[in-house]
């Protein structure tokens, strides 16, 4: 197959195979650069590598007609390997590769390029350093999207010696976010070059059909605009061709999720929230996806995730809007979700979500088992946050190295080891009847990790610098208590309960999150022991959190702990309040307050913060894969500031939430308020399951006349607020 590529205005660099040449950049700016290297093919190639060398470090590099298969010299050297569809290049062909890089600052590095024959398609030049793995991508033949689109005709403006210049104008009748154009000629065209807004990505062997795709900076068009594609072509006889083109909008996703049936009379359809929240976790899946996957725009990704000794670390969840697997918040989220299933199985069963829920928690549990490679060794992160956050695109096309990080006896991490032990212990209870063998395996690993955490004390973020900048741990004592509580519940061994009581913090809980389980520990210890000490601790926490305490409230009633992920904290504390109420602590008050916090997120302000739920919800979450156009349209950092909605609806995801005045901006670049994360949804989903269970038991605040929101103390409450 002959593949021809476009050039920048600065001109084409024509080089022979194996000859290194300078490559001028087309443009550079603060944070990025772009360029294109073109090679005249002087020998037959059936598999090839291109080596791009920069004299300054590049954070990440994105290409569209090749895969970045290796990064060397701290980001100065990038090895590109052919796609399956363009591996064959013939003498006389010209191969051009456009690239876009992310950098620190505004730099204009010197770039050189070399093309070399690769012996076969096994990437002979590619090696991975210890602890680093390279993403595995599967090349697929190019297939035009189905359906119809607007059309245009080729207009030839000049022709000479078997070449022509021309353009195609296609009026746009709807908003377009990424596009591919199919061009059909009445005679063979052997080359198309000198584009300014697109790249050729395919042509038929006879030259009658070509496909071009937008360049990243020409992604978005609006109804009334015109796509003006100007280019140069080559043909073999005396008259230039005529042609016609059709444009396909790659920014459309027609997949929708039907609203779940709801026989309840509650204000909000909890069945639908549970269904969609579980779907969000499926959208976050990494690794080899099952054949019955439900998210049509997600595919296999990060199949090369490995440990230092080659251990299989595929699977798990991508953390948030990025593609790092941070095991501390992942294990926490798994524990909380599993806890919700153990407490409120009736809610999941009534909502028709039992099987999906068990599948939801098993996905990270399977991955975390892979990470526990030895009794005293646990991988706790896959992917480098710096490199990953410099890439804006779907996980399926990642090319940066993905190092793996672990804790050991010499580099301990008690909190992440204990959190993983908690997840395993909770999982052993969830699968005890359904899969006893799996349950036993989980419990064995939980016991080993409990021993590891207790015997080798230390903060994991002190041991693993790569985690410190993203999920830095404040202390380990709450996790020592938390993990011990879960081992006690799974084994009934009193030694675990004794340690849990030893490490409990009685002080009012700052909040509840992946790094702070204080309120969860207080509630669980009260539930398990009924001791007054723990009752007093829980009441002290909610005295601080209820109106009139030290937590501020937004004008519309959200308990506002922190700007970053404000709904996370209110939802988590709501979940813990609902568990405390079920344990007998001030059920009317705690349930009423918790319901108001959750209903705030679901739409009490006139806006739902759960994507795909309700009539008005976020359209532009800070989330890479859902924002990207359908392939083969490129994605990149230029997508983030665009005002167009994300192409794919990220059903069920809870965004970070509003500011202190109920203010909120639905903007992809607003990662403080508009990012999503696995830990955001965990406590929120658990609280929704609790409210659904209350409805099934006829104990929901709406059924008992306590439905007024925002919540206020002393007004319509049963018994007042404890400690006032």
XYZ file of C-alpha atoms in Angstrom:
724
model
C 0.000 0.000 0.000
C 1.290 3.449 -0.860
C 0.756 6.103 1.709
C 1.189 9.798 1.010
C 1.228 12.479 3.622
C 0.797 16.221 3.828
C 3.361 18.935 4.560
C 3.437 22.168 6.509
C 3.811 25.536 4.838
C 7.478 25.571 5.816
C 8.079 22.888 3.232
C 8.717 19.189 2.869
C 11.946 17.601 4.023
C 12.869 14.859 1.570
C 15.231 12.258 2.956
C 16.354 8.801 2.049
C 16.031 5.748 4.215
C 18.510 5.781 7.148
C 19.630 9.382 6.510
C 19.182 11.681 9.508
C 18.008 15.195 8.667
C 16.909 18.330 10.462
C 13.145 18.786 10.805
C 11.863 22.369 11.184
C 8.863 22.815 13.450
C 5.696 24.261 11.977
C 4.798 26.041 15.216
C 5.420 26.092 18.939
C 3.671 27.691 21.905
C 3.604 27.648 25.675
C 3.103 23.977 26.456
C 3.298 22.490 22.965
C 4.808 22.181 19.524
C 3.970 20.562 16.215
C 5.882 19.485 13.174
C 6.079 17.000 10.343
C 8.856 14.816 8.949
C 8.666 13.516 5.392
C 10.816 10.770 3.921
C 11.368 9.774 0.309
C 11.424 5.986 0.239
C 14.488 4.680 -1.602
C 14.208 0.977 -0.740
C 11.352 -1.457 -0.221
C 10.072 -1.396 3.353
C 7.731 -3.972 4.837
C 8.030 -2.701 8.388
C 9.706 0.497 9.517
C 10.736 2.647 12.458
C 11.182 6.391 12.553
C 13.433 7.877 15.227
C 12.783 11.497 16.205
C 15.500 13.126 18.320
C 14.956 16.423 20.165
C 17.625 18.509 21.883
C 15.151 19.314 24.693
C 13.019 16.903 26.683
C 9.466 16.395 25.411
C 6.810 15.320 27.929
C 4.731 13.367 25.432
C 4.436 12.966 21.674
C 1.326 12.205 19.659
C 1.227 10.938 16.085
C -1.581 9.612 13.962
C 0.032 7.429 11.282
C 2.481 5.607 13.556
C 2.732 4.354 17.145
C 5.201 5.793 19.628
C 6.644 2.517 20.886
C 9.626 3.702 22.904
C 10.817 6.841 24.652
C 14.500 7.144 25.515
C 17.019 9.612 26.932
C 14.489 11.131 29.353
C 12.084 12.208 26.639
C 14.544 13.350 23.976
C 14.300 10.323 21.665
C 11.047 8.803 20.392
C 10.832 5.604 18.351
C 7.803 5.428 16.045
C 6.639 2.203 14.461
C 4.340 1.740 11.481
C 0.670 0.958 11.746
C -0.428 -2.355 10.292
C -2.096 -0.640 7.342
C 0.979 1.400 6.298
C 3.777 -1.048 7.006
C 4.548 -1.515 3.274
C 6.319 1.447 1.649
C 7.712 1.212 -1.856
C 10.508 2.910 -3.770
C 9.226 6.274 -4.947
C 6.710 6.673 -2.125
C 6.819 9.590 0.246
C 5.982 9.019 3.885
C 5.145 12.040 6.040
C 4.438 11.865 9.757
C 2.773 14.765 11.565
C 3.384 15.007 15.283
C 2.350 17.131 18.230
C 4.280 17.320 21.493
C 3.663 18.641 24.977
C 6.496 20.514 26.715
C 7.226 22.725 29.683
C 7.163 26.349 28.563
C 7.525 27.715 25.048
C 10.542 26.084 23.431
C 11.733 25.612 19.864
C 13.909 22.503 19.994
C 16.132 21.210 17.233
C 14.641 18.025 15.800
C 16.243 15.363 13.611
C 14.590 12.339 12.066
C 15.702 8.981 10.714
C 13.723 6.188 9.079
C 14.979 2.622 9.301
C 13.772 -0.708 8.062
C 12.449 -2.887 10.876
C 13.027 -6.580 10.482
C 9.416 -7.492 11.134
C 6.331 -6.227 12.922
C 7.626 -7.212 16.353
C 9.222 -3.809 17.007
C 12.846 -4.977 17.026
C 14.139 -1.637 18.270
C 11.823 -1.495 21.242
C 12.929 -2.345 24.746
C 11.496 -1.425 28.112
C 13.584 -0.363 31.068
C 13.085 -2.233 34.354
C 9.769 -1.261 35.851
C 8.544 0.280 32.596
C 6.068 -1.186 30.153
C 4.737 0.071 26.878
C 1.053 0.173 25.970
C -0.089 -2.475 23.547
C -2.251 -1.267 20.688
C -3.997 -3.395 18.123
C -3.980 -2.073 14.553
C -7.311 -2.307 12.799
C -8.116 -1.832 9.105
C -9.590 1.550 8.289
C -13.359 1.451 7.835
C -15.406 4.494 6.922
C -18.144 5.399 9.400
C -21.694 4.383 8.445
C -24.374 6.827 7.356
C -24.538 9.895 5.194
C -22.993 13.314 5.444
C -22.675 16.582 3.533
C -20.934 16.408 0.168
C -18.731 18.561 -2.053
C -17.055 18.483 -5.468
C -13.392 18.722 -6.378
C -12.510 21.993 -8.048
C -9.178 21.890 -9.897
C -7.445 25.273 -9.924
C -4.197 24.320 -11.670
C -2.621 21.299 -13.349
C 0.802 20.471 -14.778
C 2.856 17.376 -15.667
C 0.662 14.810 -13.953
C -0.050 17.019 -10.935
C -2.956 19.204 -9.974
C -3.944 21.715 -7.319
C -7.503 21.928 -6.146
C -9.894 22.179 -3.265
C -13.095 20.705 -1.937
C -15.624 22.825 -0.048
C -18.215 21.058 2.091
C -20.871 23.174 3.836
C -21.506 22.040 7.415
C -25.129 21.527 8.395
C -24.579 20.461 12.027
C -21.928 20.961 14.678
C -18.926 18.766 13.895
C -16.321 17.630 16.403
C -13.769 15.647 14.439
C -14.293 14.481 10.887
C -13.134 12.176 8.123
C -13.668 12.866 4.433
C -14.098 10.149 1.820
C -12.963 11.267 -1.645
C -13.880 9.306 -4.779
C -12.144 9.995 -8.100
C -13.064 9.056 -11.652
C -9.474 7.918 -12.323
C -6.526 6.749 -10.218
C -4.818 9.356 -8.051
C -1.387 8.239 -6.920
C -0.720 10.918 -4.348
C -2.354 13.630 -2.247
C -0.116 16.148 -0.454
C 0.167 19.753 0.745
C -2.878 19.723 2.994
C -3.281 22.441 5.597
C -6.151 21.120 7.692
C -6.066 17.331 7.301
C -3.949 14.229 6.732
C -4.484 11.362 4.326
C -4.933 8.142 6.289
C -5.969 5.615 3.650
C -6.227 5.027 -0.054
C -7.407 2.064 -2.047
C -4.793 0.107 -3.971
C -6.208 1.320 -7.287
C -6.085 5.013 -6.241
C -9.771 5.681 -6.828
C -10.663 6.177 -3.171
C -8.932 8.279 -0.515
C -9.784 9.136 3.062
C -8.448 12.140 4.962
C -8.941 13.044 8.611
C -8.835 16.419 10.331
C -5.695 17.676 12.007
C -6.045 18.346 15.739
C -6.264 22.110 15.350
C -9.145 21.719 12.855
C -11.416 19.530 14.956
C -14.485 21.697 15.555
C -16.832 23.233 12.988
C -20.303 24.637 13.542
C -23.446 24.581 11.471
C -23.038 27.210 8.755
C -19.240 26.790 8.516
C -17.469 25.336 5.493
C -14.683 22.774 5.522
C -12.231 24.048 2.919
C -9.804 21.264 1.997
C -7.009 22.430 -0.322
C -4.378 19.986 -1.557
C -2.121 18.811 -4.387
C -2.628 15.515 -6.208
C -0.838 13.331 -8.727
C -2.283 11.379 -11.665
C -0.894 9.482 -14.640
C -2.621 10.657 -17.829
C -3.174 13.974 -19.606
C -6.215 15.393 -17.795
C -6.751 15.904 -14.087
C -9.434 13.875 -12.346
C -12.853 14.928 -11.210
C -13.984 13.882 -7.790
C -16.592 14.121 -5.124
C -16.360 13.880 -1.368
C -18.519 13.077 1.620
C -17.776 14.265 5.158
C -18.516 12.122 8.199
C -18.970 13.733 11.614
C -16.834 11.841 14.135
C -18.185 13.861 17.034
C -21.472 12.000 17.269
C -22.312 9.186 19.652
C -25.859 7.890 19.353
C -25.520 5.409 22.234
C -27.940 6.141 25.032
C -28.815 4.437 28.287
C -32.487 3.838 28.919
C -33.846 5.100 32.225
C -34.143 2.223 34.670
C -37.676 1.161 35.646
C -38.802 2.682 38.912
C -41.709 1.363 40.931
C -40.843 3.575 43.912
C -42.511 6.907 44.538
C -39.399 8.625 45.829
C -38.430 12.041 44.484
C -35.498 10.645 42.513
C -35.172 7.390 40.597
C -32.570 5.624 42.719
C -32.663 2.595 40.416
C -31.441 4.760 37.566
C -28.686 6.348 39.643
C -27.374 2.938 40.728
C -27.483 1.615 37.182
C -25.600 4.575 35.765
C -23.033 4.820 38.555
C -22.038 1.203 37.894
C -21.752 2.045 34.189
C -19.319 4.827 35.083
C -17.004 2.284 36.676
C -17.203 0.198 33.511
C -16.129 3.249 31.511
C -13.050 3.481 33.761
C -11.888 -0.070 33.081
C -8.337 -0.735 31.997
C -7.000 -3.873 30.345
C -8.675 -6.538 28.240
C -12.383 -5.786 28.219
C -14.926 -8.617 28.305
C -16.876 -9.616 25.225
C -20.075 -8.417 26.892
C -18.739 -4.911 27.589
C -21.484 -2.308 27.769
C -19.611 0.907 26.946
C -19.395 0.897 23.130
C -16.722 3.609 22.877
C -14.283 1.832 25.209
C -11.878 -0.859 23.967
C -8.883 -2.826 25.228
C -6.106 -0.625 26.579
C -2.841 -0.762 28.549
C -2.391 -4.450 27.762
C 1.328 -4.118 28.410
C 1.062 -3.056 32.061
C 3.696 -5.087 33.890
C 5.748 -5.077 37.052
C 9.517 -4.954 37.382
C 9.805 -8.722 36.982
C 7.249 -8.890 34.178
C 4.251 -9.499 36.447
C 0.895 -9.037 34.737
C -0.615 -5.801 36.056
C -3.375 -5.380 33.492
C -6.879 -4.512 34.607
C -8.219 -2.246 37.308
C -9.701 1.217 36.933
C -8.259 4.394 35.541
C -8.352 6.833 38.405
C -10.263 9.862 37.153
C -10.122 11.861 33.935
C -6.612 10.494 33.400
C -5.153 7.026 32.794
C -2.998 6.342 35.847
C -3.950 3.446 38.087
C -3.564 4.802 41.626
C -4.203 1.814 43.871
C -4.776 3.688 47.143
C -7.985 5.457 46.050
C -8.888 2.438 43.892
C -8.736 0.057 46.849
C -10.665 2.546 48.998
C -13.387 2.854 46.354
C -13.596 -0.928 46.096
C -13.989 -1.270 49.874
C -16.735 1.363 50.055
C -18.658 -0.071 47.108
C -18.391 -3.580 48.518
C -19.527 -2.306 51.919
C -22.595 -0.814 50.256
C -23.415 -4.161 48.671
C -22.993 -5.993 51.978
C -25.269 -3.508 53.757
C -27.842 -2.857 51.058
C -28.050 -5.951 48.870
C -31.830 -5.453 48.876
C -31.394 -2.130 47.076
C -29.213 -3.594 44.343
C -31.532 -6.581 43.947
C -34.641 -4.396 43.686
C -32.868 -2.159 41.140
C -31.904 -5.189 39.038
C -28.208 -4.466 39.553
C -26.961 -7.369 41.699
C -24.981 -9.150 38.990
C -23.618 -5.892 37.590
C -22.592 -4.787 41.076
C -20.706 -7.996 41.825
C -19.008 -7.716 38.449
C -18.213 -4.082 39.240
C -16.293 -4.854 42.425
C -14.665 -8.016 41.081
C -12.915 -6.050 38.329
C -10.634 -4.064 40.689
C -10.336 -6.990 43.116
C -8.888 -9.165 40.348
C -6.385 -6.456 39.508
C -5.402 -5.836 43.126
C -4.755 -9.568 43.536
C -2.302 -9.347 40.627
C -0.587 -6.445 42.379
C 0.051 -8.486 45.535
C 2.971 -10.434 44.055
C 4.567 -11.526 47.354
C 3.403 -11.469 50.984
C 5.468 -8.323 51.606
C 5.391 -6.777 48.148
C 2.472 -4.854 46.672
C 2.342 -2.805 43.490
C 0.503 0.393 44.296
C 0.599 2.411 41.050
C 0.897 1.902 37.300
C 1.648 4.925 35.141
C 3.586 8.119 35.710
C 1.342 11.033 36.624
C 3.531 13.645 34.944
C 3.715 11.913 31.587
C 0.122 10.766 31.754
C -1.251 14.211 32.533
C 0.618 15.593 29.522
C -1.467 13.361 27.256
C -5.047 14.194 26.297
C -6.515 11.282 24.439
C -8.198 7.903 24.855
C -6.405 5.172 26.806
C -6.568 2.922 23.760
C -3.974 5.119 22.001
C -1.553 5.738 24.873
C 2.074 5.488 23.839
C 3.982 6.750 26.875
C 5.832 4.285 29.124
C 3.818 3.108 32.120
C 6.182 2.401 35.014
C 4.965 0.337 37.951
C 5.694 1.223 41.579
C 5.550 -1.028 44.612
C 5.985 -1.056 48.367
C 8.331 -3.519 50.082
C 9.804 -4.140 53.516
C 12.446 -1.490 52.812
C 9.933 0.911 51.261
C 6.771 0.336 53.286
C 3.289 1.714 52.813
C 1.076 0.680 55.700
C -1.985 2.682 54.661
C -2.202 1.377 51.093
C -1.415 -2.176 52.208
C -4.125 -1.975 54.868
C -6.629 -0.381 52.492
C -6.022 -3.204 50.019
C -6.433 -5.702 52.868
C -9.759 -4.043 53.685
C -10.897 -4.369 50.076
C -9.944 -8.047 50.032
C -11.656 -8.748 53.364
C -14.841 -6.992 52.249
C -14.680 -8.846 48.943
C -14.312 -12.170 50.739
C -17.620 -11.476 52.476
C -19.361 -10.403 49.259
C -18.331 -13.577 47.413
C -18.500 -15.991 50.343
C -21.591 -17.769 49.054
C -21.376 -17.033 45.348
C -17.739 -18.136 44.900
C -16.216 -19.693 48.064
C -12.856 -20.390 46.422
C -12.462 -16.795 45.299
C -13.601 -15.604 48.716
C -10.946 -17.744 50.403
C -8.242 -16.403 48.095
C -9.216 -12.828 48.898
C -9.149 -13.499 52.633
C -5.713 -15.135 52.455
C -4.317 -12.069 50.708
C -6.074 -9.779 53.192
C -4.385 -11.521 56.134
C -0.947 -11.316 54.489
C -1.340 -7.627 53.766
C -2.560 -6.925 57.291
C 0.624 -8.528 58.612
C 2.720 -6.578 56.093
C 1.121 -3.274 57.084
C 1.525 -3.912 60.801
C 5.059 -5.296 60.706
C 6.576 -2.705 58.353
C 5.255 0.714 59.259
C 5.536 3.737 57.021
C 3.639 6.068 54.692
C 3.549 4.856 51.126
C 3.888 8.378 49.752
C 7.234 8.630 51.564
C 8.336 5.426 49.850
C 6.921 6.115 46.372
C 7.584 9.671 45.233
C 5.496 9.133 42.096
C 2.375 8.955 44.268
C 3.169 11.825 46.619
C 2.176 14.590 44.233
C -1.256 13.111 43.582
C -2.425 11.031 46.539
C -0.167 11.993 49.417
C -0.972 10.225 52.665
C -1.343 12.223 55.883
C -1.035 9.300 58.313
C -1.460 5.555 58.642
C -3.415 5.135 61.882
C -6.903 5.454 60.378
C -6.073 2.731 57.853
C -4.627 0.492 60.599
C -7.986 0.792 62.344
C -9.993 0.440 59.137
C -8.192 -2.629 57.831
C -8.377 -4.293 61.235
C -12.123 -3.703 61.352
C -12.580 -5.440 58.021
C -10.379 -8.379 58.993
C -12.428 -8.716 62.161
C -15.690 -8.770 60.217
C -14.297 -11.371 57.812
C -12.758 -13.655 60.475
C -14.379 -12.879 63.862
C -10.855 -13.041 65.307
C -10.834 -10.706 68.344
C -7.198 -9.715 67.808
C -8.279 -7.617 64.840
C -10.980 -5.860 66.857
C -8.478 -5.142 69.624
C -6.121 -3.455 67.173
C -8.979 -1.507 65.616
C -9.919 -0.110 69.001
C -6.263 0.674 69.689
C -5.927 2.864 66.600
C -9.305 4.626 66.600
C -9.304 8.424 66.568
C -12.153 9.723 68.765
C -11.882 13.305 67.543
C -14.523 14.760 65.179
C -13.909 13.627 61.609
C -12.518 16.275 59.268
C -14.270 14.440 56.454
C -14.304 11.056 54.771
C -12.177 10.230 51.766
C -9.587 7.833 50.395
C -7.136 9.277 52.955
C -9.411 9.690 55.982
C -11.590 6.870 57.333
C -12.102 8.390 60.784
C -15.900 8.637 60.643
C -16.192 5.211 59.002
C -14.099 3.728 61.811
C -16.213 5.432 64.469
C -19.458 4.222 62.895
C -18.241 0.662 62.375
C -16.884 0.343 65.910
C -20.162 1.567 67.335
C -22.109 -0.821 65.135
C -19.914 -3.761 66.153
C -19.565 -3.020 69.885
C -22.342 -0.558 70.847
C -19.875 1.118 73.217
C -20.746 4.624 74.392
C -17.255 5.823 73.523
C -17.901 5.279 69.843
C -21.424 6.681 70.011
C -19.980 9.872 71.474
C -17.325 9.992 68.747
C -19.914 9.692 65.959
C -22.133 12.315 67.543
C -19.168 14.661 67.875
C -18.384 14.305 64.190
C -21.925 15.114 63.109
C -22.225 17.948 65.599
C -19.362 19.516 63.658
C -20.910 18.657 60.279
C -24.533 19.631 60.908
C -25.674 23.249 60.426
C -24.383 25.343 63.270
C -21.151 23.370 63.519
C -17.801 24.318 62.048
C -18.581 23.143 58.487
C -19.860 25.926 56.249
C -22.893 25.483 54.005
C -23.657 26.850 50.558
C -26.778 29.037 50.258
C -28.675 26.052 48.819
C -27.696 23.648 51.568
C -24.559 21.717 50.606
C -22.225 20.901 53.503
C -19.095 22.455 52.059
C -15.813 21.051 53.286
C -13.471 21.798 50.389
C -13.594 23.310 46.923
C -11.874 20.347 45.266
C -14.486 17.605 45.035
C -17.019 19.282 47.309
C -19.683 16.664 46.561
C -17.270 13.862 47.455
C -17.064 14.941 51.093
C -20.750 15.648 51.561
C -21.721 12.368 49.892
C -19.232 10.342 51.912
C -20.374 11.858 55.185
C -23.975 11.226 54.093
C -23.151 7.571 53.507
C -21.580 7.227 56.966
C -24.583 8.992 58.544
C -26.953 6.520 56.906
C -24.935 3.578 58.243
C -24.896 5.166 61.704
C -28.666 5.663 61.526
C -29.142 1.989 60.655
C -27.072 1.190 63.735
C -29.576 3.144 65.824
C -27.918 6.553 66.090
C -30.517 9.340 65.674
C -32.092 7.737 62.594
C -34.566 10.504 61.745
C -32.028 13.312 61.883
C -29.123 11.514 60.257
C -31.248 10.122 57.435
C -32.908 13.471 56.768
C -29.578 15.315 56.629
C -27.993 12.626 54.459
C -30.943 12.580 52.064
C -30.685 16.356 51.581
C -26.981 16.107 50.777
C -27.553 13.383 48.177
C -30.592 15.103 46.713
C -28.538 18.259 46.295
C -26.261 16.261 43.983
C -29.211 14.695 42.167
C -30.966 17.913 41.276
C -32.494 19.859 44.164
C -30.820 23.022 42.874
C -32.311 22.533 39.418
C -29.128 20.908 38.143
C -27.953 17.314 38.449
C -24.251 16.808 39.112
C -24.545 13.202 37.902
C -23.796 12.967 34.191
C -26.664 11.507 32.188
C -29.157 11.742 35.059
C -31.978 14.274 35.002
C -32.717 16.949 32.431
C -29.720 19.220 33.102
C -26.313 17.772 33.925
C -22.624 18.371 33.071
C -21.782 18.056 29.376
C -18.050 18.797 29.512
C -16.456 16.815 32.347
C -12.670 16.892 32.678
C -12.327 13.361 31.298
C -10.108 12.458 28.395
C -11.629 9.433 26.736
C -15.231 10.672 26.794
C -14.174 14.026 25.328
C -12.388 12.621 22.281
C -13.933 12.300 18.821
C -14.407 8.843 17.410
C -11.399 7.347 15.684
C -9.652 8.011 13.417
C -10.027 11.697 14.315
C -7.080 12.720 16.510
C -7.510 13.935 20.054
C -5.125 16.149 21.958
C -4.722 19.037 24.348
C -6.454 21.324 21.859
C -9.726 19.530 22.695
C -9.720 20.531 26.369
C -10.530 24.274 26.007
C -13.121 23.823 23.252
C -16.689 24.643 24.233
C -18.279 21.670 22.480
C -19.764 18.984 24.776
C -17.865 15.753 25.289
C -18.551 13.400 22.410
C -19.547 10.527 24.690
C -21.905 10.821 27.656
C -20.047 9.540 30.715
C -23.177 8.084 32.269
C -23.319 7.996 36.048
C -20.188 9.991 36.835
C -20.447 12.430 39.739
C -18.451 15.579 39.006
C -16.483 17.345 41.720
C -19.238 19.794 42.505
C -19.971 23.469 43.074
C -18.102 26.239 44.810
C -19.032 27.746 48.156
C -21.811 29.882 46.637
C -23.372 27.050 44.624
C -21.395 28.358 41.641
C -20.356 25.901 38.975
C -18.779 26.103 35.510
C -19.271 23.237 33.103
C -15.861 23.464 31.440
C -13.445 20.656 30.522
C -10.479 22.654 31.753
C -12.129 23.123 35.176
C -10.646 20.060 36.842
C -11.325 21.402 40.342
C -15.119 21.336 39.999
C -15.675 19.315 36.857
C -13.377 16.290 37.033
C -14.744 12.854 37.832
C -13.055 10.135 39.872
C -13.656 6.591 41.065
C -13.542 7.709 44.691
C -16.103 10.475 44.040
C -18.714 7.926 43.042
C -18.020 5.313 45.716
C -19.537 6.909 48.817
C -22.174 8.639 46.707
C -23.364 5.349 45.188
C -23.316 3.725 48.620
C -25.515 6.515 49.999
C -27.979 6.141 47.126
C -28.166 2.400 47.803
C -28.853 3.179 51.467
C -31.686 5.561 50.551
C -33.132 2.989 48.177
C -32.990 0.375 50.950
C -34.760 2.766 53.319
C -37.565 3.152 50.794
C -37.933 -0.619 50.525
C -38.159 -0.757 54.342
C -40.644 2.179 54.481
C -38.161 4.183 56.555
C -37.180 6.804 54.000
C -37.466 10.429 55.189
C -40.021 11.142 52.456
C -42.193 8.337 53.821
C -41.915 9.721 57.357
C -42.597 13.400 56.669
C -38.960 14.542 56.879
C -38.478 15.510 53.249
C -37.860 19.252 53.488
C -34.514 20.416 52.109
C -32.217 22.182 52.750
C -31.876 20.522 56.120
C -31.991 22.783 59.170
C -31.598 21.910 62.820
C -34.590 22.051 65.137
C -37.161 22.560 62.390
C -39.344 19.546 61.872
C -36.677 17.259 63.320
C -37.374 14.417 65.650
C -35.515 14.881 68.904
C -33.291 17.776 67.867
C -29.612 17.496 67.142
C -27.480 15.626 69.625
C -24.924 17.695 71.487
C -26.562 21.076 70.838
